Structure formats: C-alpha cells, structure tokens
Amino acid sequence: MLKWKAGSNERIRNANEGQLKDVKEKTMLMKKLARNWKKISVGDKFTLPTRDEDDSRPMDSREQEELILSLERTEAEQSVLWRRVVGGLEFCYAAFLLYSTFQQALFPWELRYHAYFMEDMDSSMVIFADLIAVSACALAIEGLLHNSKYHRQWIWYSCFVALLLAVFWLYYMLRMPRFRWDVIWLPLGPLSGAGICLYVDHLLTESSEEVKKLRSYMNGTHGVAFKHKQAD
C-alpha cells in the first residue's frame, strides 16, 4: 500500500513538473514574440524605431527629433535631385525639338522624320507641331521644378497639350501608305515625358507627405505627454 502511494505521488509530481516546464516554455515563447512584435510592427506605419535590435525601449524625444530632422533633410535632398534629373532630361528633349523646328524652318523636309509627311502636310504645320511639343515640355519642366501649391497643374496642362499633339501626329501617320514605326516618338515623346514628370512628382510628394505625417504624429504625442505632465 505504501509503495503504491509512493508511486502515485511520484507520478503526480512528474506530471506537475512537466506541466510547469510547458508553462515556462510557452511563457518564454510569448515574451519573445512580444519583443519581436514591438521591434517590427508592420501594421503600424508610425512605429518609431528602437535604439538597437536588443533594446526594445522606445527612443526619447531628442532622438526622435534628430531622426525626423534627418528624414526631412534626406527627403528634401532626394526631391531636389530627382526633380533636377528628370527636368534636365525633359529639357534635353525640348532642346532637340527646338533644333528640329529650326531645321525644318531653314531647310524644309531635310530631316527624314519630317520628310515622311511631305505629301500630306505643309511645312508650317510641322513647325507649329514641333513648337507645341516644345511648349508641352516647358510646362512639364515648370511644374516639376516650380515649388508652389499648384505646381502639379502645370504638369497636367502639359499632359493635355501632349495628348492633343499625339492625336494630331497619329492622324497623319495613319494616312500614310505604310505606318512608320520609326517616328512613333513624334506622338508619344511629349506625352511620355509629361507622364514621367507627373509620376515622379507624385512619388516625391507622397514621400514628403509621409515625413510630414511622422512629424505631426510625434508632435501630437509630445503635446499629449506635456499636458499630462502639467496636469500632474
């Protein structure tokens, strides 16, 4: 009888130890998952980074301010850089179109891509179309580089002008006996340039808005903390 009771107590003790071990393992796992969730919270776009991978404590206000200032400075530099790069490429294309205009005015139909339209168009129409293309590029450049609240409207004007120009060139290209793919850039060039400028402006503006949201979030958090401190 005593042996049976001793064996029963031993089994109960072993079972309790096993359960306690499982609880400890699960607790450690949950703590580890909680730490990882605090470090990389993919659901919260405004989660501020921690000091390092082994420290889950949030950054203090001074470090947050330095981080946001660094983000604002980097975003401003990248915005100026890419606007100048894309604007420079658009300017080069506009310079080429301007050269094409003067070439047609001084030596009509000498350029091959103009000579295709010799039978269907007057020389003045080609010159006018090239000047319209130059103006579309100028509007896109103005909208991309001009720092104002309504700068994107200039790019939209460029898209509208380039679209009308594309319809004009495609109309005469479809009247040819054989469609000339080597001059497809005449209708699509200004339109593509305006579209690229609009896309780049959208990306850079979106990036700037994200940094502003982060700044607003930080200021709001500090304001609430300051009010609580005053109330205490």
XYZ file of C-alpha atoms in Angstrom:
232
model
C 0.000 0.000 0.000
C 2.818 2.391 0.897
C 4.634 1.502 -2.319
C 1.515 2.220 -4.356
C 1.046 5.618 -2.660
C 4.712 6.484 -3.171
C 4.465 5.569 -6.862
C 1.288 7.579 -7.240
C 2.869 10.637 -5.606
C 5.901 10.286 -7.863
C 3.720 10.197 -10.980
C 1.767 13.251 -9.807
C 4.991 15.134 -9.080
C 6.402 14.241 -12.515
C 3.190 15.351 -14.195
C 3.233 18.660 -12.325
C 6.871 19.235 -13.239
C 6.083 18.502 -16.887
C 3.179 20.935 -16.886
C 5.301 23.576 -15.159
C 8.013 23.109 -17.772
C 5.481 23.515 -20.587
C 4.122 26.679 -18.980
C 7.620 28.131 -18.668
C 8.428 27.321 -22.303
C 5.180 28.886 -23.512
C 5.786 31.956 -21.342
C 9.279 32.405 -22.755
C 7.935 31.989 -26.285
C 5.215 34.593 -25.727
C 7.750 37.053 -24.298
C 9.994 36.519 -27.290
C 7.103 37.061 -29.709
C 6.073 40.190 -27.815
C 9.585 41.621 -28.070
C 9.734 40.856 -31.786
C 6.326 42.453 -32.314
C 7.455 45.632 -30.596
C 10.583 45.761 -32.754
C 8.884 45.232 -36.114
C 5.261 46.229 -36.048
C 4.294 46.000 -39.714
C 0.705 47.032 -39.037
C 1.604 50.472 -37.676
C 3.167 52.865 -40.197
C 4.067 55.311 -37.423
C 6.020 52.924 -35.205
C 9.268 54.645 -34.257
C 12.459 52.583 -34.381
C 14.204 51.445 -31.229
C 17.823 52.051 -30.318
C 19.062 48.636 -31.436
C 17.876 45.083 -32.005
C 18.488 44.024 -28.398
C 16.802 47.035 -26.798
C 13.024 47.304 -27.106
C 12.826 50.614 -25.278
C 11.450 53.456 -27.439
C 13.635 56.382 -28.419
C 13.444 59.516 -26.301
C 12.158 62.846 -27.644
C 15.615 64.164 -28.537
C 16.496 61.062 -30.569
C 13.105 61.139 -32.283
C 13.630 64.798 -33.196
C 17.077 64.042 -34.630
C 15.688 61.115 -36.619
C 12.846 63.149 -38.125
C 15.174 66.035 -38.953
C 17.435 63.555 -40.733
C 14.468 62.137 -42.669
C 13.288 65.625 -43.642
C 16.764 66.604 -44.809
C 17.204 63.398 -46.820
C 13.746 63.716 -48.378
C 14.410 67.330 -49.404
C 17.767 66.426 -50.963
C 16.299 63.470 -52.865
C 13.379 65.576 -54.076
C 15.662 68.298 -55.455
C 17.978 65.716 -57.025
C 15.316 63.717 -58.876
C 13.364 66.769 -59.968
C 16.520 68.215 -61.488
C 17.492 64.932 -63.142
C 14.087 64.346 -64.746
C 13.701 68.033 -65.546
C 17.138 68.005 -67.186
C 16.207 65.050 -69.382
C 12.980 66.776 -70.367
C 14.952 69.923 -71.159
C 17.311 67.950 -73.432
C 14.323 66.542 -75.297
C 12.847 70.046 -75.636
C 16.187 71.315 -76.978
C 16.168 68.555 -79.590
C 12.634 69.504 -80.626
C 13.673 73.139 -80.865
C 16.569 72.153 -83.115
C 14.130 70.145 -85.228
C 11.901 73.217 -85.534
C 14.711 75.478 -86.746
C 15.935 72.778 -89.117
C 12.505 72.495 -90.692
C 12.221 76.281 -90.959
C 15.644 76.742 -92.587
C 15.859 73.507 -94.596
C 12.340 72.181 -95.169
C 11.926 68.396 -95.343
C 15.626 67.710 -94.917
C 15.074 65.639 -91.796
C 13.844 62.156 -92.614
C 11.148 62.013 -89.921
C 9.712 65.243 -91.334
C 10.050 64.158 -94.951
C 7.559 61.316 -94.349
C 4.787 63.947 -94.137
C 5.823 65.968 -97.160
C 2.823 64.946 -99.256
C 0.183 65.376 -96.553
C 1.282 68.422 -94.576
C 2.519 71.921 -95.130
C 5.912 72.878 -93.711
C 4.336 75.452 -91.398
C 2.166 72.739 -89.832
C 5.249 70.690 -88.953
C 6.938 73.739 -87.442
C 3.819 74.553 -85.443
C 3.548 70.963 -84.175
C 7.184 70.977 -83.055
C 6.677 74.271 -81.233
C 3.633 72.822 -79.474
C 5.797 69.876 -78.387
C 8.396 72.290 -77.004
C 5.689 74.141 -75.070
C 4.413 70.852 -73.612
C 7.920 70.047 -72.386
C 8.275 73.549 -70.938
C 5.028 73.172 -68.995
C 6.177 69.830 -67.585
C 9.539 71.276 -66.539
C 7.862 74.286 -64.935
C 5.528 72.050 -62.945
C 8.308 69.704 -61.865
C 10.773 72.369 -60.732
C 8.405 75.105 -59.565
C 7.882 74.997 -55.784
C 4.292 76.087 -55.290
C 0.989 74.711 -54.081
C -0.420 74.340 -57.597
C 2.718 73.148 -59.380
C 1.083 69.881 -60.439
C -1.457 71.772 -62.526
C 1.344 72.766 -64.909
C 2.174 69.098 -65.444
C -1.480 68.310 -66.095
C -1.571 71.133 -68.677
C 1.476 69.540 -70.282
C -0.296 66.162 -70.422
C -3.349 67.736 -72.048
C -1.292 69.578 -74.688
C 0.809 66.469 -75.368
C -2.347 64.377 -75.769
C -3.730 66.746 -78.405
C -0.379 66.682 -80.175
C -0.347 62.874 -80.121
C -3.772 62.795 -81.791
C -2.512 65.229 -84.426
C 0.569 63.165 -85.332
C -1.248 59.829 -85.225
C -3.904 61.155 -87.588
C -1.315 61.923 -90.257
C 0.706 58.780 -89.552
C -2.366 56.625 -90.160
C -2.882 58.331 -93.522
C 0.475 57.086 -94.773
C 0.564 54.153 -97.202
C 2.650 52.301 -94.606
C 2.738 53.016 -90.898
C 6.176 54.333 -89.899
C 7.139 52.912 -86.516
C 10.462 54.746 -86.553
C 8.642 58.055 -85.951
C 6.330 56.796 -83.214
C 8.224 59.076 -80.837
C 6.641 62.112 -82.515
C 3.194 61.470 -80.943
C 4.376 59.573 -77.864
C 7.517 61.517 -76.917
C 5.969 64.639 -75.333
C 3.144 62.592 -73.814
C 5.579 60.121 -72.247
C 7.732 62.951 -70.919
C 4.751 64.631 -69.277
C 3.602 61.305 -67.838
C 7.034 60.588 -66.355
C 7.171 64.061 -64.803
C 3.722 63.534 -63.305
C 4.716 60.132 -61.903
C 7.961 61.421 -60.371
C 6.152 64.387 -58.827
C 3.546 62.026 -57.359
C 6.193 59.777 -55.771
C 8.174 62.670 -54.308
C 5.066 64.405 -52.987
C 3.874 61.167 -51.406
C 7.249 60.702 -49.712
C 7.120 64.256 -48.380
C 3.616 63.707 -47.009
C 4.753 60.579 -45.143
C 7.539 62.520 -43.431
C 5.070 65.283 -42.526
C 2.695 62.714 -41.040
C 5.517 61.312 -38.938
C 6.387 64.815 -37.736
C 2.733 65.529 -36.922
C 2.418 62.225 -35.081
C 5.497 62.948 -32.975
C 4.364 66.500 -32.148
C 0.916 65.230 -31.183
C 2.389 62.569 -28.918
C 4.676 65.069 -27.201
C 1.816 67.544 -26.804
C -0.342 64.968 -25.030
C 2.559 63.991 -22.779
C 3.198 67.662 -21.909
C -0.460 68.219 -20.991
C -0.450 65.160 -18.749
C 2.713 66.429 -17.086
C 1.118 69.830 -16.430
C -1.997 68.180 -15.041
C 0.115 66.153 -12.625
